[in-house]
C-alpha cells in the first residue's frame, strides 16, 4: 500500500537530510574535544565513544541534561546548545563558514556593474545579523542562497549546491512552481533560501533601490523558516497510510509557520528600513475573510493570499502580547520534544484550541484585538 507524507506549510520540501545530521554530529564531536573529552574521530558518525564523552561533558549541567537524547535528528540541537553554553564552542557551528551565494551575474556588455549575488549576500548578512542583534538568534546551520530570474537556472543551481554539500534534493518541479507564482518568489529549509525574480533581466543600482525593502522582507521571512527548521530539529515528517490524518497534536499549524515568518519580517523592515505594515492594515487585510485558523491549520501549505493575511494577524496579536521570545520558545519547545499543542500552551499560556476560537472573535473587533495585543482581555 502506498505511503504518504503529511508535511506542514513551507516545511514541505525536504526531509532532514543525513548530511545535515552528520555535520552537526561533527560539530558536537569538535566541541567535545574542546571541552577536554574524547569522542573518537571527528567523522560525523554517532557512536558509543561520542555518547560517552557527551555524558561526561554535560554531567553537572542541568540545562544540558534535560536535552533530548543525542541522535542524528537532535545533533543540531546539541550543537547549538553547547555553543550557547560556552562562547568558545561557537566556532564549531557550520554557520561560522561563509554562506554560499549563487545568483545571476551581471551583463558586463550593458555596464551592469553591480553583481546580483553581491547585493543578495549583503542583504542576507544584514538579516542574519539582525536576528542575532535584535533577538539573540544564532543558528548553527549555515543558510546558503540560490537566486535567478529563471526557474530552470535556479533549480540547476540548487541541485549543484546540494550535490557539493551533500544535501537532500529539492524536486525541480517545486522550484519551477514557486518561481511562477509572483514577481519575487522564495522558499526555504534548514540549509537553503531560494529566490526567483520572475522575468527580471537587469540587476543594476536602480533595481536594488526598487527592490531592497521587498527583498529584505522576503529574506527575513524565509530566514525565519530556516530558524523554524533548526529550532524544531526539522521534525516535520510523519508517515501515514493513504486516507489517514495525523493527530492534531502532531500537526504544526501552518498559520503559525507562515504568520510567524511574516511577523518577524515586518519587524525586520521596521528596524532596518523604517518601513512597516501597520496594525490597522494587518487587521483590514484579514478580518474580512471567512477562512478560520482551524481550517488553515489543517492544510499542509498556504496557497491563497488570504490565508497569509489571516495568519499574519493571528501571530501579530500573539507576538505583540507575549513577545518574540515566546514565538521562539514555541519552535524550540518542539525541538526539545514537546508536541505542538503542548508547546503552544507553554509559550502562550493558553491552549491552541482556545486561541483559535478566541481569534475568530478578535478578528471581527479591532478594538478588542488591539486590547488583546496590549495585554488585556
Short mmCIF file of N, CA, C and O in Angstrom, two decimals, residues 70-198:
data_model
loop_
_atom_site.label_atom_id
_atom_site.label_comp_id
_atom_site.label_asym_id
_atom_site.label_seq_id
_atom_site.Cartn_x
_atom_site.Cartn_y
_atom_site.Cartn_z
N UNK A 70 20.89 12.42 22.55
CA UNK A 70 21.67 12.71 21.36
C UNK A 70 21.38 11.71 20.25
O UNK A 70 21.38 10.49 20.46
N UNK A 71 21.09 12.22 19.06
CA UNK A 71 20.81 11.38 17.89
C UNK A 71 21.13 12.21 16.66
O UNK A 71 21.42 13.40 16.75
N UNK A 72 21.05 11.59 15.48
CA UNK A 72 21.27 12.35 14.25
C UNK A 72 20.25 13.48 14.12
O UNK A 72 20.57 14.57 13.64
N UNK A 73 19.01 13.23 14.53
CA UNK A 73 17.98 14.27 14.46
C UNK A 73 18.28 15.41 15.41
O UNK A 73 18.14 16.58 15.05
N UNK A 74 18.69 15.08 16.63
CA UNK A 74 18.87 16.11 17.65
C UNK A 74 20.29 16.65 17.72
O UNK A 74 20.60 17.49 18.58
N UNK A 75 21.18 16.21 16.82
CA UNK A 75 22.55 16.72 16.84
C UNK A 75 22.58 18.23 16.62
O UNK A 75 23.40 18.94 17.21
N UNK A 76 21.68 18.75 15.79
CA UNK A 76 21.65 20.20 15.56
C UNK A 76 21.31 20.93 16.85
O UNK A 76 21.86 22.00 17.14
N UNK A 77 20.41 20.37 17.65
CA UNK A 77 20.05 20.99 18.92
C UNK A 77 21.23 20.98 19.88
O UNK A 77 21.52 21.99 20.54
N UNK A 78 21.94 19.85 19.96
CA UNK A 78 23.10 19.76 20.84
C UNK A 78 24.21 20.70 20.39
O UNK A 78 24.84 21.37 21.22
N UNK A 79 24.47 20.75 19.10
CA UNK A 79 25.50 21.66 18.57
C UNK A 79 25.19 23.10 18.97
O UNK A 79 26.06 23.83 19.48
N UNK A 80 23.95 23.52 18.75
CA UNK A 80 23.57 24.90 19.08
C UNK A 80 23.61 25.15 20.58
O UNK A 80 24.12 26.18 21.04
N UNK A 81 23.09 24.22 21.37
CA UNK A 81 23.02 24.43 22.81
C UNK A 81 24.39 24.44 23.47
O UNK A 81 24.64 25.21 24.41
N UNK A 82 25.30 23.60 23.00
CA UNK A 82 26.66 23.63 23.54
C UNK A 82 27.33 24.96 23.22
O UNK A 82 28.06 25.52 24.04
N UNK A 83 27.06 25.49 22.03
CA UNK A 83 27.59 26.80 21.67
C UNK A 83 27.04 27.90 22.53
O UNK A 83 27.74 28.86 22.88
N UNK A 84 25.77 27.80 22.87
CA UNK A 84 25.16 28.80 23.76
C UNK A 84 25.71 28.68 25.18
O UNK A 84 25.75 29.66 25.93
N UNK A 85 26.12 27.48 25.54
CA UNK A 85 26.62 27.22 26.89
C UNK A 85 28.01 27.83 27.09
O UNK A 85 28.36 28.25 28.20
N UNK A 86 28.81 27.86 26.03
CA UNK A 86 30.16 28.41 26.11
C UNK A 86 30.52 29.06 24.78
O UNK A 86 30.48 28.40 23.74
N UNK A 87 30.90 30.33 24.82
CA UNK A 87 31.21 31.05 23.58
C UNK A 87 32.42 30.45 22.87
O UNK A 87 32.59 30.62 21.66
N UNK A 88 33.27 29.72 23.60
CA UNK A 88 34.43 29.08 22.98
C UNK A 88 34.02 27.98 22.00
O UNK A 88 34.83 27.55 21.17
N UNK A 89 32.78 27.52 22.12
CA UNK A 89 32.32 26.41 21.29
C UNK A 89 31.53 26.87 20.06
O UNK A 89 31.14 26.06 19.24
N UNK A 90 31.30 28.18 19.95
CA UNK A 90 30.55 28.71 18.81
C UNK A 90 31.28 28.50 17.49
O UNK A 90 30.66 28.34 16.44
N UNK A 91 32.61 28.52 17.53
CA UNK A 91 33.38 28.47 16.29
C UNK A 91 33.20 27.16 15.53
O UNK A 91 33.57 27.06 14.35
N UNK A 92 32.60 26.16 16.19
CA UNK A 92 32.40 24.88 15.52
C UNK A 92 31.05 24.80 14.81
O UNK A 92 30.76 23.80 14.16
N UNK A 93 30.23 25.83 14.95
CA UNK A 93 28.97 25.87 14.21
C UNK A 93 29.25 25.82 12.71
O UNK A 93 30.13 26.56 12.21
N UNK A 94 28.52 25.02 11.94
CA UNK A 94 28.64 25.10 10.48
C UNK A 94 28.38 26.51 9.94
O UNK A 94 28.95 26.90 8.92
N UNK A 95 27.56 27.28 10.64
CA UNK A 95 27.23 28.63 10.19
C UNK A 95 28.41 29.59 10.28
O UNK A 95 28.35 30.70 9.75
N UNK A 96 29.49 29.18 10.96
CA UNK A 96 30.67 30.04 11.05
C UNK A 96 31.46 30.08 9.75
O UNK A 96 32.35 30.91 9.60
N UNK A 97 31.17 29.18 8.81
CA UNK A 97 31.75 29.27 7.48
C UNK A 97 30.87 30.16 6.62
O UNK A 97 29.67 30.25 6.83
N UNK A 98 31.47 30.85 5.67
CA UNK A 98 30.75 31.83 4.87
C UNK A 98 29.67 31.20 4.01
O UNK A 98 29.90 30.17 3.37
N UNK A 99 28.50 31.81 4.01
CA UNK A 99 27.39 31.31 3.21
C UNK A 99 27.72 31.38 1.72
O UNK A 99 28.41 32.30 1.26
N UNK A 100 27.23 30.42 0.96
CA UNK A 100 27.41 30.40 -0.49
C UNK A 100 26.23 31.14 -1.13
O UNK A 100 25.07 30.87 -0.83
N UNK A 101 26.54 32.09 -2.01
CA UNK A 101 25.51 32.83 -2.75
C UNK A 101 25.70 32.51 -4.22
O UNK A 101 26.75 32.81 -4.80
N UNK A 102 24.72 31.91 -4.86
CA UNK A 102 24.81 31.51 -6.25
C UNK A 102 23.68 32.19 -7.01
O UNK A 102 22.51 31.82 -6.89
N UNK A 103 24.01 33.24 -7.76
CA UNK A 103 22.98 34.05 -8.41
C UNK A 103 23.44 34.50 -9.79
O UNK A 103 24.59 34.27 -10.19
N UNK A 104 22.54 35.17 -10.53
CA UNK A 104 22.85 35.65 -11.87
C UNK A 104 23.98 36.67 -11.83
O UNK A 104 24.01 37.55 -10.96
N UNK A 105 24.89 36.55 -12.76
CA UNK A 105 25.98 37.52 -12.88
C UNK A 105 25.53 38.71 -13.73
O UNK A 105 24.58 38.62 -14.49
N UNK A 106 26.23 39.83 -13.61
CA UNK A 106 25.83 41.00 -14.40
C UNK A 106 26.16 40.83 -15.88
O UNK A 106 27.04 40.06 -16.24
N UNK A 107 25.44 41.55 -16.70
CA UNK A 107 25.74 41.62 -18.12
C UNK A 107 26.72 42.76 -18.32
O UNK A 107 26.35 43.92 -18.37
N UNK A 108 28.02 42.43 -18.40
CA UNK A 108 29.03 43.46 -18.44
C UNK A 108 28.96 44.30 -19.71
O UNK A 108 29.38 45.46 -19.73
N UNK A 109 28.41 43.74 -20.78
CA UNK A 109 28.29 44.50 -22.02
C UNK A 109 27.34 45.67 -21.85
O UNK A 109 27.41 46.66 -22.57
N UNK A 110 26.42 45.57 -20.89
CA UNK A 110 25.46 46.66 -20.65
C UNK A 110 25.87 47.50 -19.44
O UNK A 110 25.09 48.26 -18.91
N UNK A 111 27.14 47.33 -18.98
CA UNK A 111 27.63 48.10 -17.86
C UNK A 111 26.85 47.88 -16.56
O UNK A 111 26.72 48.79 -15.75
N UNK A 112 26.31 46.70 -16.40
CA UNK A 112 25.63 46.39 -15.13
C UNK A 112 26.71 46.00 -14.13
O UNK A 112 27.06 44.84 -13.97
N UNK A 113 27.24 47.02 -13.45
CA UNK A 113 28.44 46.83 -12.64
C UNK A 113 28.15 46.12 -11.32
O UNK A 113 29.05 45.58 -10.69
N UNK A 114 26.92 46.14 -10.87
CA UNK A 114 26.59 45.55 -9.58
C UNK A 114 26.21 44.09 -9.75
O UNK A 114 25.30 43.77 -10.50
N UNK A 115 26.87 43.24 -9.07
CA UNK A 115 26.54 41.82 -9.14
C UNK A 115 25.31 41.54 -8.27
O UNK A 115 25.25 41.94 -7.11
N UNK A 116 24.37 40.86 -8.85
CA UNK A 116 23.19 40.46 -8.08
C UNK A 116 23.59 39.65 -6.86
O UNK A 116 23.06 39.83 -5.77
N UNK A 117 24.56 38.77 -7.03
CA UNK A 117 24.97 37.91 -5.93
C UNK A 117 25.53 38.72 -4.77
O UNK A 117 25.29 38.41 -3.60
N UNK A 118 26.28 39.79 -5.08
CA UNK A 118 26.83 40.63 -4.01
C UNK A 118 25.73 41.33 -3.25
O UNK A 118 25.74 41.39 -2.01
N UNK A 119 24.75 41.85 -3.96
CA UNK A 119 23.63 42.53 -3.32
C UNK A 119 22.84 41.57 -2.43
O UNK A 119 22.51 41.89 -1.28
N UNK A 120 22.57 40.38 -2.94
CA UNK A 120 21.84 39.39 -2.17
C UNK A 120 22.64 38.96 -0.94
O UNK A 120 22.09 38.79 0.15
N UNK A 121 23.95 38.81 -1.12
CA UNK A 121 24.79 38.41 0.01
C UNK A 121 24.79 39.43 1.12
O UNK A 121 24.72 39.08 2.30
N UNK A 122 24.86 40.70 0.75
CA UNK A 122 24.84 41.77 1.75
C UNK A 122 23.51 41.77 2.50
O UNK A 122 23.47 41.89 3.73
N UNK A 123 22.39 41.65 1.77
CA UNK A 123 21.08 41.67 2.42
C UNK A 123 20.89 40.45 3.32
O UNK A 123 20.34 40.57 4.42
N UNK A 124 21.33 39.27 2.87
CA UNK A 124 21.21 38.08 3.70
C UNK A 124 22.02 38.23 4.98
O UNK A 124 21.58 37.85 6.07
N UNK A 125 23.22 38.83 4.87
CA UNK A 125 24.05 39.04 6.06
C UNK A 125 23.40 40.05 7.01
O UNK A 125 23.46 39.88 8.23
N UNK A 126 22.74 41.06 6.46
CA UNK A 126 22.02 42.03 7.31
C UNK A 126 20.89 41.33 8.07
O UNK A 126 20.66 41.60 9.25
N UNK A 127 20.18 40.46 7.37
CA UNK A 127 19.08 39.72 8.01
C UNK A 127 19.63 38.83 9.12
O UNK A 127 19.11 38.82 10.25
N UNK A 128 20.67 38.09 8.81
CA UNK A 128 21.29 37.19 9.80
C UNK A 128 21.76 37.96 11.02
O UNK A 128 21.51 37.55 12.17
N UNK A 129 22.43 39.08 10.79
CA UNK A 129 22.94 39.89 11.90
C UNK A 129 21.80 40.49 12.73
O UNK A 129 21.90 40.60 13.95
N UNK A 130 20.72 40.89 12.05
CA UNK A 130 19.57 41.47 12.77
C UNK A 130 18.95 40.45 13.71
O UNK A 130 18.62 40.77 14.86
N UNK A 131 18.77 39.23 13.25
CA UNK A 131 18.19 38.21 14.12
C UNK A 131 19.06 37.99 15.36
O UNK A 131 18.53 37.79 16.46
N UNK A 132 20.37 38.06 15.18
CA UNK A 132 21.26 37.88 16.34
C UNK A 132 21.24 39.11 17.24
O UNK A 132 21.08 39.01 18.45
N UNK A 133 21.39 40.28 16.62
CA UNK A 133 21.47 41.52 17.41
C UNK A 133 20.16 41.83 18.12
O UNK A 133 20.15 42.20 19.31
N UNK A 134 19.04 41.69 17.42
CA UNK A 134 17.75 42.09 17.98
C UNK A 134 17.12 41.00 18.84
O UNK A 134 16.39 41.30 19.78
N UNK A 135 17.41 39.71 18.51
CA UNK A 135 16.68 38.63 19.18
C UNK A 135 17.56 37.48 19.65
O UNK A 135 17.05 36.44 20.05
N UNK A 136 18.88 37.68 19.59
CA UNK A 136 19.83 36.69 20.10
C UNK A 136 19.65 35.32 19.44
O UNK A 136 19.84 34.28 20.08
N UNK A 137 19.30 35.31 18.17
CA UNK A 137 19.16 34.06 17.41
C UNK A 137 20.43 33.85 16.60
O UNK A 137 20.77 34.65 15.72
N UNK A 138 21.13 32.79 16.92
CA UNK A 138 22.35 32.44 16.20
C UNK A 138 22.24 30.98 15.78
O UNK A 138 22.36 30.07 16.61
N UNK A 139 21.97 30.76 14.51
CA UNK A 139 21.78 29.40 14.03
C UNK A 139 23.10 28.65 13.95
O UNK A 139 24.15 29.22 13.62
N UNK A 140 23.04 27.36 14.22
CA UNK A 140 24.19 26.50 13.96
C UNK A 140 24.28 26.16 12.48
O UNK A 140 25.35 25.94 11.93
N UNK A 141 23.13 26.12 11.81
CA UNK A 141 23.07 25.79 10.38
C UNK A 141 23.58 26.94 9.54
O UNK A 141 23.27 28.10 9.80
N UNK A 142 24.33 26.62 8.50
CA UNK A 142 24.69 27.62 7.51
C UNK A 142 23.59 27.67 6.47
O UNK A 142 23.22 26.65 5.90
N UNK A 143 23.07 28.86 6.23
CA UNK A 143 21.97 29.02 5.27
C UNK A 143 22.54 29.64 4.00
O UNK A 143 22.97 30.79 3.98
N UNK A 144 22.58 28.85 2.92
CA UNK A 144 23.06 29.32 1.63
C UNK A 144 21.89 29.88 0.81
O UNK A 144 20.73 29.69 1.17
N UNK A 145 22.23 30.55 -0.30
CA UNK A 145 21.18 31.20 -1.09
C UNK A 145 21.43 30.97 -2.57
O UNK A 145 22.56 31.14 -3.05
N UNK A 146 20.37 30.58 -3.29
CA UNK A 146 20.42 30.47 -4.74
C UNK A 146 19.34 31.37 -5.32
O UNK A 146 18.23 31.44 -4.77
N UNK A 147 19.65 32.09 -6.40
CA UNK A 147 18.67 33.02 -6.97
C UNK A 147 18.88 33.15 -8.47
O UNK A 147 19.98 32.95 -8.99
N UNK A 148 17.80 33.50 -9.16
CA UNK A 148 17.86 33.74 -10.60
C UNK A 148 16.56 34.36 -11.07
O UNK A 148 15.55 34.32 -10.37
N UNK A 149 16.59 34.90 -12.27
CA UNK A 149 15.35 35.34 -12.93
C UNK A 149 14.71 34.18 -13.68
O UNK A 149 13.62 34.32 -14.21
N UNK A 150 15.38 33.04 -13.71
CA UNK A 150 14.88 31.87 -14.42
C UNK A 150 14.68 30.72 -13.45
O UNK A 150 15.61 30.34 -12.71
N UNK A 151 13.49 30.14 -13.46
CA UNK A 151 13.22 28.99 -12.62
C UNK A 151 14.14 27.82 -12.94
O UNK A 151 14.61 27.12 -12.05
N UNK A 152 14.40 27.59 -14.23
CA UNK A 152 15.26 26.48 -14.61
C UNK A 152 16.68 26.68 -14.12
O UNK A 152 17.34 25.75 -13.65
N UNK A 153 17.18 27.93 -14.21
CA UNK A 153 18.54 28.19 -13.74
C UNK A 153 18.66 28.03 -12.23
O UNK A 153 19.63 27.46 -11.74
N UNK A 154 17.69 28.56 -11.51
CA UNK A 154 17.78 28.46 -10.05
C UNK A 154 17.66 27.01 -9.60
O UNK A 154 18.32 26.57 -8.65
N UNK A 155 16.84 26.22 -10.31
CA UNK A 155 16.72 24.80 -9.98
C UNK A 155 18.04 24.09 -10.20
O UNK A 155 18.47 23.25 -9.39
N UNK A 156 18.71 24.41 -11.31
CA UNK A 156 20.00 23.80 -11.60
C UNK A 156 21.03 24.19 -10.55
O UNK A 156 21.86 23.37 -10.13
N UNK A 157 20.98 25.44 -10.10
CA UNK A 157 21.93 25.90 -9.08
C UNK A 157 21.71 25.20 -7.76
O UNK A 157 22.66 24.83 -7.07
N UNK A 158 20.44 25.01 -7.40
CA UNK A 158 20.15 24.32 -6.16
C UNK A 158 20.67 22.89 -6.22
O UNK A 158 21.30 22.39 -5.27
N UNK A 159 20.45 22.22 -7.35
CA UNK A 159 20.93 20.84 -7.49
C UNK A 159 22.45 20.78 -7.35
O UNK A 159 23.00 19.87 -6.70
N UNK A 160 23.13 21.73 -7.98
CA UNK A 160 24.59 21.75 -7.91
C UNK A 160 25.08 22.00 -6.50
O UNK A 160 25.99 21.31 -6.00
N UNK A 161 24.48 22.97 -5.82
CA UNK A 161 24.88 23.29 -4.45
C UNK A 161 24.59 22.11 -3.52
O UNK A 161 25.37 21.82 -2.60
N UNK A 162 23.48 21.43 -3.75
CA UNK A 162 23.14 20.28 -2.92
C UNK A 162 24.12 19.13 -3.14
O UNK A 162 24.51 18.45 -2.20
N UNK A 163 24.51 18.92 -4.40
CA UNK A 163 25.46 17.85 -4.70
C UNK A 163 26.81 18.13 -4.04
O UNK A 163 27.46 17.23 -3.50
N UNK A 164 27.23 19.39 -4.07
CA UNK A 164 28.51 19.75 -3.46
C UNK A 164 28.46 19.65 -1.94
O UNK A 164 29.45 19.29 -1.30
N UNK A 165 27.29 19.95 -1.37
CA UNK A 165 27.18 19.94 0.09
C UNK A 165 26.64 18.66 0.66
O UNK A 165 26.66 18.46 1.87
N UNK A 166 26.11 17.78 -0.18
CA UNK A 166 25.56 16.52 0.29
C UNK A 166 24.15 16.62 0.82
O UNK A 166 23.68 15.73 1.51
N UNK A 167 23.45 17.71 0.51
CA UNK A 167 22.08 17.88 1.00
C UNK A 167 21.10 17.03 0.19
O UNK A 167 21.37 16.67 -0.96
N UNK A 168 19.94 16.76 0.78
CA UNK A 168 18.88 16.07 0.05
C UNK A 168 18.38 16.96 -1.08
O UNK A 168 18.48 18.18 -1.02
N UNK A 169 17.83 16.34 -2.13
CA UNK A 169 17.41 17.10 -3.30
C UNK A 169 16.06 17.76 -3.12
O UNK A 169 15.15 17.18 -2.53
N UNK A 170 15.94 18.98 -3.63
CA UNK A 170 14.65 19.64 -3.76
C UNK A 170 14.11 19.29 -5.14
O UNK A 170 14.80 19.51 -6.14
N UNK A 171 12.91 18.72 -5.24
CA UNK A 171 12.37 18.40 -6.57
C UNK A 171 12.30 19.64 -7.46
O UNK A 171 11.83 20.69 -7.04
N UNK A 172 12.79 19.50 -8.69
CA UNK A 172 12.81 20.63 -9.62
C UNK A 172 11.43 21.22 -9.82
O UNK A 172 11.26 22.44 -9.93
N UNK A 173 10.40 20.38 -9.84
CA UNK A 173 9.05 20.88 -10.08
C UNK A 173 8.62 21.85 -8.98
O UNK A 173 7.86 22.79 -9.24
N UNK A 174 9.09 21.65 -7.75
CA UNK A 174 8.77 22.58 -6.67
C UNK A 174 9.39 23.95 -6.92
O UNK A 174 8.78 24.99 -6.68
N UNK A 175 10.63 23.95 -7.39
CA UNK A 175 11.32 25.20 -7.69
C UNK A 175 10.59 25.95 -8.80
O UNK A 175 10.29 27.13 -8.70
N UNK A 176 10.30 25.23 -9.88
CA UNK A 176 9.65 25.88 -11.02
C UNK A 176 8.26 26.39 -10.65
O UNK A 176 7.85 27.47 -11.08
N UNK A 177 7.52 25.62 -9.85
CA UNK A 177 6.18 26.04 -9.45
C UNK A 177 6.24 27.33 -8.63
O UNK A 177 5.44 28.25 -8.84
N UNK A 178 7.18 27.39 -7.70
CA UNK A 178 7.30 28.60 -6.88
C UNK A 178 7.66 29.81 -7.71
O UNK A 178 7.17 30.91 -7.49
N UNK A 179 8.55 29.63 -8.68
CA UNK A 179 9.03 30.76 -9.47
C UNK A 179 7.95 31.37 -10.35
O UNK A 179 8.09 32.51 -10.80
N UNK A 180 6.89 30.64 -10.60
CA UNK A 180 5.83 31.15 -11.47
C UNK A 180 4.75 31.93 -10.71
O UNK A 180 3.86 32.50 -11.31
N UNK A 181 4.83 31.94 -9.37
CA UNK A 181 3.71 32.46 -8.60
C UNK A 181 3.66 33.97 -8.50
O UNK A 181 2.60 34.57 -8.44
N UNK A 182 4.82 34.63 -8.42
CA UNK A 182 4.80 36.07 -8.21
C UNK A 182 6.11 36.68 -8.69
O UNK A 182 7.04 35.98 -9.08
N UNK A 183 6.18 38.02 -8.65
CA UNK A 183 7.36 38.73 -9.12
C UNK A 183 8.61 38.30 -8.34
O UNK A 183 9.68 38.10 -8.90
N UNK A 184 8.47 38.20 -7.02
CA UNK A 184 9.53 37.63 -6.20
C UNK A 184 8.95 36.41 -5.49
O UNK A 184 8.01 36.54 -4.72
N UNK A 185 9.49 35.26 -5.78
CA UNK A 185 9.03 34.03 -5.14
C UNK A 185 10.20 33.42 -4.38
O UNK A 185 11.35 33.51 -4.82
N UNK A 186 9.92 32.82 -3.23
CA UNK A 186 11.01 32.27 -2.43
C UNK A 186 10.51 31.13 -1.57
O UNK A 186 9.31 31.02 -1.29
N UNK A 187 11.41 30.28 -1.16
CA UNK A 187 11.12 29.29 -0.14
C UNK A 187 12.42 28.94 0.57
O UNK A 187 13.52 29.31 0.14
N UNK A 188 12.30 28.24 1.68
CA UNK A 188 13.49 27.95 2.49
C UNK A 188 13.36 26.61 3.19
O UNK A 188 12.26 26.10 3.39
N UNK A 189 14.51 26.09 3.59
CA UNK A 189 14.56 24.97 4.51
C UNK A 189 15.70 25.27 5.49
O UNK A 189 16.11 26.41 5.63
N UNK A 190 16.22 24.25 6.12
CA UNK A 190 17.26 24.49 7.13
C UNK A 190 18.56 24.97 6.50
O UNK A 190 19.33 25.68 7.14
N UNK A 191 18.82 24.60 5.26
CA UNK A 191 20.12 24.86 4.64
C UNK A 191 20.09 25.85 3.48
O UNK A 191 21.14 26.30 3.06
N UNK A 192 18.89 26.15 2.96
CA UNK A 192 18.81 26.95 1.75
C UNK A 192 17.70 27.99 1.82
O UNK A 192 16.64 27.74 2.39
N UNK A 193 17.96 29.13 1.18
CA UNK A 193 16.91 30.03 0.75
C UNK A 193 17.01 30.11 -0.77
O UNK A 193 18.11 30.25 -1.31
N UNK A 194 15.90 29.97 -1.44
CA UNK A 194 15.86 30.03 -2.90
C UNK A 194 14.95 31.18 -3.30
O UNK A 194 13.83 31.29 -2.81
N UNK A 195 15.45 32.05 -4.19
CA UNK A 195 14.70 33.23 -4.61
C UNK A 195 14.62 33.29 -6.13
O UNK A 195 15.63 33.07 -6.82
N UNK A 196 13.44 33.56 -6.65
CA UNK A 196 13.25 33.77 -8.09
C UNK A 196 12.77 35.19 -8.33
O UNK A 196 11.81 35.64 -7.70
N UNK A 197 13.43 35.91 -9.22
CA UNK A 197 12.98 37.21 -9.67
C UNK A 197 12.34 37.02 -11.04
O UNK A 197 13.03 36.98 -12.06
N UNK A 198 11.03 36.84 -11.05
CA UNK A 198 10.33 36.46 -12.26
C UNK A 198 10.53 37.48 -13.38
O UNK A 198 10.18 38.65 -13.24
#
